[in-house]
PDB file of C-alpha atoms in Angstrom:
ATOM      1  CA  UNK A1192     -35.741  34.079  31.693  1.00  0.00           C
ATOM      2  CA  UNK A1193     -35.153  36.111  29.183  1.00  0.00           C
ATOM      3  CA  UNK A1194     -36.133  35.496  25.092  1.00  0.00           C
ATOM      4  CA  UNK A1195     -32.738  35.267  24.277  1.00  0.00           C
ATOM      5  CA  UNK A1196     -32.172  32.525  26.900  1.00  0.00           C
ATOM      6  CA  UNK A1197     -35.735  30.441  26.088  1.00  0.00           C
ATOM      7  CA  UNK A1198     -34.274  30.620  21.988  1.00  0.00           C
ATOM      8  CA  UNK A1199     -30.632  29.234  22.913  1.00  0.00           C
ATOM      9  CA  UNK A1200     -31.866  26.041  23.790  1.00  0.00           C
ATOM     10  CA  UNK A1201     -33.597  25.162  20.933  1.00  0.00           C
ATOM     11  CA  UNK A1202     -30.734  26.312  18.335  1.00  0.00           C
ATOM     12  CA  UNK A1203     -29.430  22.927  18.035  1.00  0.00           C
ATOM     13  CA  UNK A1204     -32.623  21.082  16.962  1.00  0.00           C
ATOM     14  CA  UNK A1205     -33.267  23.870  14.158  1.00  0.00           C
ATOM     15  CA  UNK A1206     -30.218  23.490  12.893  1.00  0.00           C
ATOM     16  CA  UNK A1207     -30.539  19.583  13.191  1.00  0.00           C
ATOM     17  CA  UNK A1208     -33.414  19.941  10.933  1.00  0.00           C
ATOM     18  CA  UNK A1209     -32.424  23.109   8.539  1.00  0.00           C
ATOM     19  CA  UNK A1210     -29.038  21.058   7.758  1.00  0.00           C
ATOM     20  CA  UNK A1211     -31.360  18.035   6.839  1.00  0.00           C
ATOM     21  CA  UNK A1212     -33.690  20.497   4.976  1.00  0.00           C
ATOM     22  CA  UNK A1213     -31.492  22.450   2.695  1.00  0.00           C
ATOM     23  CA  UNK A1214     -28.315  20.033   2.326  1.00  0.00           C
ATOM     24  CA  UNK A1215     -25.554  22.439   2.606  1.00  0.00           C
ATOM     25  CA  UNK A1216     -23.754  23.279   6.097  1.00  0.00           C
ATOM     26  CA  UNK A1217     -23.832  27.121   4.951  1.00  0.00           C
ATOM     27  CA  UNK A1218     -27.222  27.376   3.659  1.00  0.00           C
ATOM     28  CA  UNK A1219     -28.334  26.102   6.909  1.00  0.00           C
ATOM     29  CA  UNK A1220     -26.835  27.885   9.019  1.00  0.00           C
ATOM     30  CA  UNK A1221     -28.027  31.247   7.597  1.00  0.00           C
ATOM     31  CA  UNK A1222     -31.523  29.667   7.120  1.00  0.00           C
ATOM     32  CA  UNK A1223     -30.823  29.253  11.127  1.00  0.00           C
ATOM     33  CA  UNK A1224     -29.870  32.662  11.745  1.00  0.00           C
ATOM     34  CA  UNK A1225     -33.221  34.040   9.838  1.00  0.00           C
ATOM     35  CA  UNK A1226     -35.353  31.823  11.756  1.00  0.00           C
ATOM     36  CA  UNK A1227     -33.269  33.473  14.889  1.00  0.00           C
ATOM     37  CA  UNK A1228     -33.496  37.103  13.665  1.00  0.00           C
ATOM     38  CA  UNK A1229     -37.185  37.417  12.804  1.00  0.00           C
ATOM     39  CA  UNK A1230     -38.070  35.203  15.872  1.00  0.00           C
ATOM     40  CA  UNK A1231     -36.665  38.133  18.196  1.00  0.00           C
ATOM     41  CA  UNK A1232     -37.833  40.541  16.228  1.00  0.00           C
ATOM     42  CA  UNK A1233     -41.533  39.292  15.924  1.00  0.00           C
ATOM     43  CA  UNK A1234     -40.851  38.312  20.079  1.00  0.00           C
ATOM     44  CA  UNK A1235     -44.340  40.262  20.978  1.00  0.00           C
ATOM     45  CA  UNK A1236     -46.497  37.870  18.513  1.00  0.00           C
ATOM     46  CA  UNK A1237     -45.464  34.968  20.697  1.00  0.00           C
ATOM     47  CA  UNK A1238     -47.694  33.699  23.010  1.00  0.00           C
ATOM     48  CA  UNK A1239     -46.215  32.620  26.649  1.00  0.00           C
ATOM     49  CA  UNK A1240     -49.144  29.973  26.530  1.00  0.00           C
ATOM     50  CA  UNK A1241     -47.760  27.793  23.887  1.00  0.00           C
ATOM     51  CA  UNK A1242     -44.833  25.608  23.277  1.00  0.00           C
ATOM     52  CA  UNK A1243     -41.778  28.028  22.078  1.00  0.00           C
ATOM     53  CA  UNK A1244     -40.342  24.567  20.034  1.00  0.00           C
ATOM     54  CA  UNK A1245     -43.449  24.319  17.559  1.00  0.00           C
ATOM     55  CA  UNK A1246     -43.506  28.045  16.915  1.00  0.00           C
ATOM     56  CA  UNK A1247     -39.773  28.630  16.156  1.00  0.00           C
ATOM     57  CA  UNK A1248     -40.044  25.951  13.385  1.00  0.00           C
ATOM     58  CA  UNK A1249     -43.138  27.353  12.132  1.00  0.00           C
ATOM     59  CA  UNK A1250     -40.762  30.389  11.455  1.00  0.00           C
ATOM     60  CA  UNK A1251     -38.298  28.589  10.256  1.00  0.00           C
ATOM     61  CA  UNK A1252     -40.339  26.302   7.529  1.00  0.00           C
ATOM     62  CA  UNK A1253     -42.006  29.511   6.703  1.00  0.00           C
ATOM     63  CA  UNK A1254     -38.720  31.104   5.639  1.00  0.00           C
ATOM     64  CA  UNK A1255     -37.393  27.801   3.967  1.00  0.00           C
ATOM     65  CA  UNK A1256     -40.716  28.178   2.036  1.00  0.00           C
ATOM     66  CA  UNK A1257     -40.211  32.054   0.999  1.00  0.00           C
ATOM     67  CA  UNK A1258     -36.395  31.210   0.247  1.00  0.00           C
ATOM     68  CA  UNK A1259     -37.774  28.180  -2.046  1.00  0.00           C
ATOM     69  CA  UNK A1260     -39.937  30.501  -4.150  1.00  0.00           C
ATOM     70  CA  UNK A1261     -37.128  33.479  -4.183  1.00  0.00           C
ATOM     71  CA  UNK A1262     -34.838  30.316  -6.054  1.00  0.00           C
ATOM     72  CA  UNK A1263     -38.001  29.975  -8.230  1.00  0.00           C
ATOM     73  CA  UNK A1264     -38.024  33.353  -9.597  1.00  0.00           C
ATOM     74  CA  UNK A1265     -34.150  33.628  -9.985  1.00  0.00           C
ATOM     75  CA  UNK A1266     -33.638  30.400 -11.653  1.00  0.00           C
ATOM     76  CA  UNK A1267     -31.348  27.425 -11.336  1.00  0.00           C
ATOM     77  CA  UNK A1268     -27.936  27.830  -9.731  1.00  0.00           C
ATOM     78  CA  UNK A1269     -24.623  26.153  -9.603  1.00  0.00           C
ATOM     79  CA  UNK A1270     -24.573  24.098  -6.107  1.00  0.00           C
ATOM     80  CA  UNK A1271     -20.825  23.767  -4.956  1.00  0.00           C
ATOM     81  CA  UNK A1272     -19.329  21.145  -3.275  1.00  0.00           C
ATOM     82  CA  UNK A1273     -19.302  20.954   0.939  1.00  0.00           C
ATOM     83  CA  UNK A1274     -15.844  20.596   1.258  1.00  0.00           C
ATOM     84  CA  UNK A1275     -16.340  19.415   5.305  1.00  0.00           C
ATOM     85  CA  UNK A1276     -18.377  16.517   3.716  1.00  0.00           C
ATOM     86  CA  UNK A1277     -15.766  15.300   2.294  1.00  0.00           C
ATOM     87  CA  UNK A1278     -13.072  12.923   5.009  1.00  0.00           C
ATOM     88  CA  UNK A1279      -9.378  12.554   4.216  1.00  0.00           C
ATOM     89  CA  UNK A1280      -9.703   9.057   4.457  1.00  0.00           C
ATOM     90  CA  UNK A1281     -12.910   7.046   3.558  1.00  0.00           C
ATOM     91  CA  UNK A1282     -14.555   5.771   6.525  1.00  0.00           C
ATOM     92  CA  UNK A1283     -15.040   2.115   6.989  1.00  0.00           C
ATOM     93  CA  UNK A1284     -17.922   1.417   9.038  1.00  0.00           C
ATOM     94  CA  UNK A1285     -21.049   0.378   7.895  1.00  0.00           C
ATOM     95  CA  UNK A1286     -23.393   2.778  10.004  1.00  0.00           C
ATOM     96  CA  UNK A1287     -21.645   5.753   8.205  1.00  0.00           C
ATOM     97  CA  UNK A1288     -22.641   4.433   4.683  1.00  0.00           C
ATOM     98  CA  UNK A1289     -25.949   3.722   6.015  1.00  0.00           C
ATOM     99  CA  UNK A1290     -26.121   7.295   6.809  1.00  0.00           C
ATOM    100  CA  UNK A1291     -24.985   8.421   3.963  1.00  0.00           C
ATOM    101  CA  UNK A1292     -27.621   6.267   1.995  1.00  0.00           C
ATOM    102  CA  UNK A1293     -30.262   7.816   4.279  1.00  0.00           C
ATOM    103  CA  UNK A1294     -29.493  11.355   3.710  1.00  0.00           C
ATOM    104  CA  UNK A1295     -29.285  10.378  -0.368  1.00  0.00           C
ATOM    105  CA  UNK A1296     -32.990   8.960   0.351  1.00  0.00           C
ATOM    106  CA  UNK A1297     -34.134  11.582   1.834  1.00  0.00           C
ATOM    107  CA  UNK A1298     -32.719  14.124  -0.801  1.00  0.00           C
ATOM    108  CA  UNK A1299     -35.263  12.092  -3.122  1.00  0.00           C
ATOM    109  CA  UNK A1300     -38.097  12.766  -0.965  1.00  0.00           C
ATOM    110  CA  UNK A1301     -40.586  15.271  -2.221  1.00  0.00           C
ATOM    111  CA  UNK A1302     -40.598  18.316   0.065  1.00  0.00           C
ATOM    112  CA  UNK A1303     -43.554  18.321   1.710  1.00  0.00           C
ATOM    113  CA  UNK A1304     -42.941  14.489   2.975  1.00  0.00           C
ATOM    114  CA  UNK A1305     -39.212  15.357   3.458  1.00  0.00           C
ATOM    115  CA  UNK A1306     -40.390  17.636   6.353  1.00  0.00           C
ATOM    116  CA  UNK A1307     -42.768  15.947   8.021  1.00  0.00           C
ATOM    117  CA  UNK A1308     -40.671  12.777   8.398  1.00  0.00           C
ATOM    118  CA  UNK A1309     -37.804  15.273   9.564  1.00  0.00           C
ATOM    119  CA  UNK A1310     -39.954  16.462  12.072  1.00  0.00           C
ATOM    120  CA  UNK A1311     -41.424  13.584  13.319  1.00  0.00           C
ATOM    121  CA  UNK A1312     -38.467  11.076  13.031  1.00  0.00           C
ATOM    122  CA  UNK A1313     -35.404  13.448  13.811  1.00  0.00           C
ATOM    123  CA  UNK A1314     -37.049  16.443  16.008  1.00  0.00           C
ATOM    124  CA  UNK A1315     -39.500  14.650  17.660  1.00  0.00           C
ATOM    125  CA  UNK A1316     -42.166  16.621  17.756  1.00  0.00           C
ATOM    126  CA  UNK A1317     -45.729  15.210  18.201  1.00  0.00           C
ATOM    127  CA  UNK A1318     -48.107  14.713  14.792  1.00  0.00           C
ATOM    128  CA  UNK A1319     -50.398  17.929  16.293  1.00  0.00           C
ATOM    129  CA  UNK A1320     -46.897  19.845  16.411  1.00  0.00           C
ATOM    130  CA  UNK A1321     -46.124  19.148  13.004  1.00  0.00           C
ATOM    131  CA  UNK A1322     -49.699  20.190  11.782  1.00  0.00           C
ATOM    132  CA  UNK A1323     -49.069  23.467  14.024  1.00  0.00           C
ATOM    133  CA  UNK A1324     -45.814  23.819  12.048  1.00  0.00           C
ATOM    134  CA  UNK A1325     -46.945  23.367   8.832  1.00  0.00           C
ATOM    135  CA  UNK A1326     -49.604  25.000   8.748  1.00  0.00           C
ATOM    136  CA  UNK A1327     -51.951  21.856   7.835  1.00  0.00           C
ATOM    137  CA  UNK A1328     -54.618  19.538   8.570  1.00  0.00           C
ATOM    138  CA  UNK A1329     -53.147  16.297  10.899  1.00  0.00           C
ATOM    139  CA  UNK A1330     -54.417  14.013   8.715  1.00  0.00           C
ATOM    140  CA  UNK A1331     -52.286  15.408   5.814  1.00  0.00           C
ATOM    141  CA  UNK A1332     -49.504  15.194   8.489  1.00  0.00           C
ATOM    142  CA  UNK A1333     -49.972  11.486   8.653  1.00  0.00           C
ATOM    143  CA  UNK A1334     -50.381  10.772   5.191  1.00  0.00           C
ATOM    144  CA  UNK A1335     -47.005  12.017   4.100  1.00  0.00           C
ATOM    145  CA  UNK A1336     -45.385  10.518   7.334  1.00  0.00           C
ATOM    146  CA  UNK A1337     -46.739   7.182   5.980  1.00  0.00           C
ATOM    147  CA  UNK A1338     -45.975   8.055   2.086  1.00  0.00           C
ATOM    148  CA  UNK A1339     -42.599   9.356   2.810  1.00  0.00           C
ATOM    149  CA  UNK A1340     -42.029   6.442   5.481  1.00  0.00           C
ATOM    150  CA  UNK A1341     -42.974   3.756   2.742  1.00  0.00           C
ATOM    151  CA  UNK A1342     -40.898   5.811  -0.157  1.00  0.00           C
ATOM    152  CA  UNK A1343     -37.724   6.016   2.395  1.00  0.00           C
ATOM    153  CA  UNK A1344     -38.337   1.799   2.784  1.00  0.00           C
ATOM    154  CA  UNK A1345     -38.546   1.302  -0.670  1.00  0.00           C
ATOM    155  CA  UNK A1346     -35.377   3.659  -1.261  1.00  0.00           C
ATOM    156  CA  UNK A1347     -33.073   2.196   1.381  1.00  0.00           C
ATOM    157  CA  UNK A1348     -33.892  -1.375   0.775  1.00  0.00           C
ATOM    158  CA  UNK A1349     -33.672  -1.425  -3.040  1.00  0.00           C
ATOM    159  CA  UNK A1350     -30.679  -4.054  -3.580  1.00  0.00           C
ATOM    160  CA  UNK A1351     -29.802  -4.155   0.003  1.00  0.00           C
ATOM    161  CA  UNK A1352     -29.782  -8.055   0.239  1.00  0.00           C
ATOM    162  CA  UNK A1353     -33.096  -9.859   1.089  1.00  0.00           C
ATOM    163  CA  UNK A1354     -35.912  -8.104   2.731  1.00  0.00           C
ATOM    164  CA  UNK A1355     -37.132  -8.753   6.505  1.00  0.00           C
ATOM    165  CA  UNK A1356     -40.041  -9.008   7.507  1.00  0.00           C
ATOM    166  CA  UNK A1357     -41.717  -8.702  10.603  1.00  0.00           C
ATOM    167  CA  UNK A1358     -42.981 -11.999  12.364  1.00  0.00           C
ATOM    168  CA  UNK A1359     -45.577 -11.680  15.598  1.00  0.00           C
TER     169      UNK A1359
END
């Protein structure tokens, strides 16, 4: 099988996770499309002997990372609307404003625990994965999980109606 055909496969998780990363439809897709480009272009680096999955988001939190501190040196900009975002008429099911409250949550997530619970609760990928990807020690990996985890709780549930709680 060829690169081209091992990369295809995974192009709909990373852009699953970019879109949840950076917000925007457009910004995602061309943080996508890096990830894609240097991926075949750094091809010989890759080693057959481990997971292709953990080592394409490496890339790809690597360049959301570099793109980050680029927007740090040019300053602030204007962010524009996402016009597909937007539906012609409002939608009335619940699980859609749940969503919608989940994705606002997780905009108020610092980085650094914004990724990790990406990765872990939307890609799947194990806690050693995530370490691999990041570039840092598991047991930061499960700190933020549990910090961003608790933050996301506290977020989601803030006037929601009463509180559960789990019984055994």
């Amino acid at each position: 099988m060829t690169e081209r055909a091992l990369i295809v496969e995974h192009i709909p998780s990373l852009r699953r996770y970019a879109r949840a990363l950076v917000g925007a439809r457009g910004e995602a897709d061309d943080l996508v499309q890096e990830c894609l480009e240097r991926a075949l272009s750094r091809w010989h680096l890759f080693s057959p002997d481990r997971p292709l999955r953990p080592w394409l988001f490496s890339i790809m939190h690597n360049q959301f990372i570099s793109g980050r501190r680029r927007e740090a040196r040019r300053g602030t900009g204007v962010p524009l609307p996402d016009d597909d975002m937007r539906l012609s008429v409002p939608a009335a099911q619940e699980s859609r404003a749940a969503m919608h409250e989940l994705a606002d949550a997780l905009g108020e997530l610092s980085v650094e625990q914004r990724e990790v619970v990406l990765l872990v609760g939307l890609e799947g990928l194990s806690y050693a994965d995530v370490a691999e990807v990041l570039d840092i020690p598991l047991g930061t990996v499960m700190s933020r999980l549990s910090r961003g985890r608790e933050r996301l709780r506290a977020l989601t549930q803030d006037g929601a109606g009463p509180r559960l709680r789990r019984v055994k």
